[in-house]
mmCIF file of C-alpha atoms in Angstrom:
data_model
loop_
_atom_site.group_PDB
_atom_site.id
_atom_site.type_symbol
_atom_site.label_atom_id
_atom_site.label_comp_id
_atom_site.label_asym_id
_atom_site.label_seq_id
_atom_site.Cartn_x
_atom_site.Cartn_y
_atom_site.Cartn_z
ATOM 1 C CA UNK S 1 0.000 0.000 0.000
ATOM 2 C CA UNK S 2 2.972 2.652 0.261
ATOM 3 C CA UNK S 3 4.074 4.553 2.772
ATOM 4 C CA UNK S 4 1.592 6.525 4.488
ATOM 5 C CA UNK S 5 1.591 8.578 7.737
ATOM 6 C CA UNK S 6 0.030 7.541 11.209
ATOM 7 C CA UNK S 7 -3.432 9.699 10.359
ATOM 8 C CA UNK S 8 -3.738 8.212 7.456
ATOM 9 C CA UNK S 9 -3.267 4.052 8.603
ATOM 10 C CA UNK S 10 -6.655 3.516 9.747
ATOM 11 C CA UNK S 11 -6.555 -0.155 10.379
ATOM 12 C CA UNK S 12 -5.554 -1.763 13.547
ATOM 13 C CA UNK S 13 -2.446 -4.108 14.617
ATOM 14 C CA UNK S 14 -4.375 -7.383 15.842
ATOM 15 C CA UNK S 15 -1.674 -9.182 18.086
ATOM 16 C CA UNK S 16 -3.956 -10.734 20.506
ATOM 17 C CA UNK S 17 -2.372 -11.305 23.833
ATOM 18 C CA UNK S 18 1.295 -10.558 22.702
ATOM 19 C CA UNK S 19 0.306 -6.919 22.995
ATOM 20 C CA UNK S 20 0.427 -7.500 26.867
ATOM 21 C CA UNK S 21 4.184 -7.806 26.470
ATOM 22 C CA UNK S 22 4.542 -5.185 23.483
ATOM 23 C CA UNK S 23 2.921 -2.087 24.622
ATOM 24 C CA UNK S 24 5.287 -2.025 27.887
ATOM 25 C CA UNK S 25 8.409 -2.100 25.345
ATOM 26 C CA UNK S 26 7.102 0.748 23.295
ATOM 27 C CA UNK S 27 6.221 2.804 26.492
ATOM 28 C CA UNK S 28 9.930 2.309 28.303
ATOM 29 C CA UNK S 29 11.561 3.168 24.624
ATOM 30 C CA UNK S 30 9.535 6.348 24.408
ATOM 31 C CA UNK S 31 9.849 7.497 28.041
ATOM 32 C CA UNK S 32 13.670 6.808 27.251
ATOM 33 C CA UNK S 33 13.305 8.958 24.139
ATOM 34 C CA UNK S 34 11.278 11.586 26.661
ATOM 35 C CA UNK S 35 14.121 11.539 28.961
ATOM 36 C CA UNK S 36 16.423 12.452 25.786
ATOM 37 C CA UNK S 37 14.536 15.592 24.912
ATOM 38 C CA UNK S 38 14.047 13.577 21.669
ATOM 39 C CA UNK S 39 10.320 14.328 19.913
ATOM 40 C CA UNK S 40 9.000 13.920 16.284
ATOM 41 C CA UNK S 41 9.885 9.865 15.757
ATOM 42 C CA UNK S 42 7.274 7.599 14.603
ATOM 43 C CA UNK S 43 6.269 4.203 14.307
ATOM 44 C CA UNK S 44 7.643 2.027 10.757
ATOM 45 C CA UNK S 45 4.792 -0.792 10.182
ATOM 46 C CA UNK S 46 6.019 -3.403 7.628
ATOM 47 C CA UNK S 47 3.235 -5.995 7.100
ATOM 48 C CA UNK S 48 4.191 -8.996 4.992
ATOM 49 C CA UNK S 49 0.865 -11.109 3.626
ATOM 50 C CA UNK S 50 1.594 -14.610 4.520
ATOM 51 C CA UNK S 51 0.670 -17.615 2.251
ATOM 52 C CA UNK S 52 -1.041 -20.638 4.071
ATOM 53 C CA UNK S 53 2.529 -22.422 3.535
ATOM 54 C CA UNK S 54 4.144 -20.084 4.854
ATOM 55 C CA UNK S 55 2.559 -20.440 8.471
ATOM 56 C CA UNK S 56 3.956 -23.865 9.264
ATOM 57 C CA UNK S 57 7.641 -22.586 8.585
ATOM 58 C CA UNK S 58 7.189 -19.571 11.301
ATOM 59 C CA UNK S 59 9.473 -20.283 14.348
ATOM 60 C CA UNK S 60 7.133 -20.555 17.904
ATOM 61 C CA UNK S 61 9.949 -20.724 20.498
ATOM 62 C CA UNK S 62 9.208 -20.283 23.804
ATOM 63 C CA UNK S 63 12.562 -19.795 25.073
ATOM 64 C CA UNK S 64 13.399 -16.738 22.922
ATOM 65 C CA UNK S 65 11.435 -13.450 23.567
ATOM 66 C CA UNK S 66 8.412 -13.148 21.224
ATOM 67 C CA UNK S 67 10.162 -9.922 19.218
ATOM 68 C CA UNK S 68 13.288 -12.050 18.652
ATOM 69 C CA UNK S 69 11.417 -14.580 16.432
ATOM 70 C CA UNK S 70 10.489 -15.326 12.743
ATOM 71 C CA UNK S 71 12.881 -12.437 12.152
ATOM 72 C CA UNK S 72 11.602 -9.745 14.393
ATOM 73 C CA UNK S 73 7.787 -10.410 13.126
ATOM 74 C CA UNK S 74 4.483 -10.304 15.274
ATOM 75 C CA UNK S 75 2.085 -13.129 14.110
ATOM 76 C CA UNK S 76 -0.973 -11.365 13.121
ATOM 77 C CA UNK S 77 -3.836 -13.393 15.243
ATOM 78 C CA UNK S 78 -5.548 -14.387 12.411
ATOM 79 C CA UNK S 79 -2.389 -15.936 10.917
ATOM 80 C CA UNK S 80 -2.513 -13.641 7.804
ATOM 81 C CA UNK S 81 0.260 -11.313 8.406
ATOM 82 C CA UNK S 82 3.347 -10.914 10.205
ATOM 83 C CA UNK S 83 3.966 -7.183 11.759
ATOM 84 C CA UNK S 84 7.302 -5.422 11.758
ATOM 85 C CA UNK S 85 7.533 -2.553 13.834
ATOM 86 C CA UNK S 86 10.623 0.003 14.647
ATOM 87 C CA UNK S 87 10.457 3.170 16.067
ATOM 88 C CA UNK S 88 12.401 5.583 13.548
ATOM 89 C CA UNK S 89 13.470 9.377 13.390
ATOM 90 C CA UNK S 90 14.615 9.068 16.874
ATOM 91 C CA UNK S 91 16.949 11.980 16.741
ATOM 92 C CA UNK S 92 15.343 15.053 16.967
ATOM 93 C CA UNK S 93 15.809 17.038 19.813
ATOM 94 C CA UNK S 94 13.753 19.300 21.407
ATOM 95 C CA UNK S 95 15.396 22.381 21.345
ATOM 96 C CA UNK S 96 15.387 26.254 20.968
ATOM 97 C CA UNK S 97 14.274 25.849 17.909
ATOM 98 C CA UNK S 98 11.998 23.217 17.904
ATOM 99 C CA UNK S 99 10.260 25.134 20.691
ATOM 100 C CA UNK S 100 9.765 28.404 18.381
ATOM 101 C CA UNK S 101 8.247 26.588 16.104
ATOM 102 C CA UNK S 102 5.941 24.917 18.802
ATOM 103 C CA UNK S 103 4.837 28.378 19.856
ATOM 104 C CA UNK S 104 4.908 29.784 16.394
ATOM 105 C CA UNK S 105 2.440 27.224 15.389
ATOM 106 C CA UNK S 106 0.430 27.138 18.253
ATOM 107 C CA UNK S 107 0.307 31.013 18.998
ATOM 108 C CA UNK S 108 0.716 33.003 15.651
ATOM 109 C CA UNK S 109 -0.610 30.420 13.019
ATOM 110 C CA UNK S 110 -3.720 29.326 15.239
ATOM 111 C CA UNK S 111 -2.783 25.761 14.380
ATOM 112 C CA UNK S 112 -3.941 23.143 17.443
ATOM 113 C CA UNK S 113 -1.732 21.908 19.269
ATOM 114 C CA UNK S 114 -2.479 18.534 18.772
ATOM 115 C CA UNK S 115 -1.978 18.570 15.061
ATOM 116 C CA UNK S 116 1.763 20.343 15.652
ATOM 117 C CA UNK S 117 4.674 17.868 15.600
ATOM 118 C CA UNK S 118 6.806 20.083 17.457
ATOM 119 C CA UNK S 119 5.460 19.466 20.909
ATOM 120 C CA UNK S 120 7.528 19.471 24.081
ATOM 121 C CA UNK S 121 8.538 15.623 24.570
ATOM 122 C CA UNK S 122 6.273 14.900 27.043
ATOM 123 C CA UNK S 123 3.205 15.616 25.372
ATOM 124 C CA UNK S 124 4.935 14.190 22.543
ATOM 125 C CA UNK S 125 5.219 10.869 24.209
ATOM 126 C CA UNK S 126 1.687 10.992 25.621
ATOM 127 C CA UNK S 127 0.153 11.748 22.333
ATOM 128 C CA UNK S 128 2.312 8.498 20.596
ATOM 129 C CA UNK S 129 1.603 6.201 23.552
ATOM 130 C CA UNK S 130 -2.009 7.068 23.198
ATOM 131 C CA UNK S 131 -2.264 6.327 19.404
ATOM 132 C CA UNK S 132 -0.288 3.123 19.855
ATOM 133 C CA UNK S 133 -2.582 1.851 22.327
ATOM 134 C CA UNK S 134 -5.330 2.795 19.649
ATOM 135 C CA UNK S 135 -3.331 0.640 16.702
ATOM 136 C CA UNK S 136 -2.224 -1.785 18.209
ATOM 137 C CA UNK S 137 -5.290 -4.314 19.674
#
């Protein structure tokens, strides 16, 4: 389907009861990021179709860490698809000047907040862990 950005994927990550041990990951990487001063990264979703062949070749290993199997994949629960996600951009930093352009935005433009990338890394991290948790079921 391309490459699209996060208002724009409108479909959710079915993982079932792996999400239990996902969500926690993505939470201590972004309050890690937070603790950086590091805003504006995102989510990469690579979703590879699998073929009913292709299921009984997938590695279930319960000795290795869910994320470290079938090459970093997520087993859709369905069995269809197999999830990649990495968090990526992970090296802006909240600054002088990203803060200008927060208040510029917000202040002189009239542009909500919500819709302004250049947020102060908290809310940045609230507003990421908040559409995760919407994505990802």
């Amino acid at each position: 389907e391309g490459v699209k950005k996060d208002m724009d994927f409108t479909s959710t990550i079915d993982i079932g009861p792996r999400r239990k041990l996902l969500i926690p990951i993505i939470e201590s990487d972004v309050r890690f990021l937070e603790s950086l001063k590091i805003m504006d990264y995102s989510l990469a979703l690579g979703i590879r179709k699998l073929h009913k062949n292709e299921i009984n070749k997938l590695i279930f290993n319960s000795e290795k860490p869910f994320y470290m199997q079938n090459d970093g994949g997520i087993l859709s629960v369905d069995s269809s698809s197999l999830y990649f996600l990495r968090l990526i951009d992970i090296f802006t930093e909240y600054n002088y000047l990203k803060m200008g352009e927060y208040y510029a935005k917000s202040l002189f433009q009239g542009k909500d907040p919500k819709l302004i990338s250049s947020v102060p890394p908290p809310d940045y991290r609230r507003r990421f862990e908040s559409y995760i948790s919407r994505i990802i079921t």
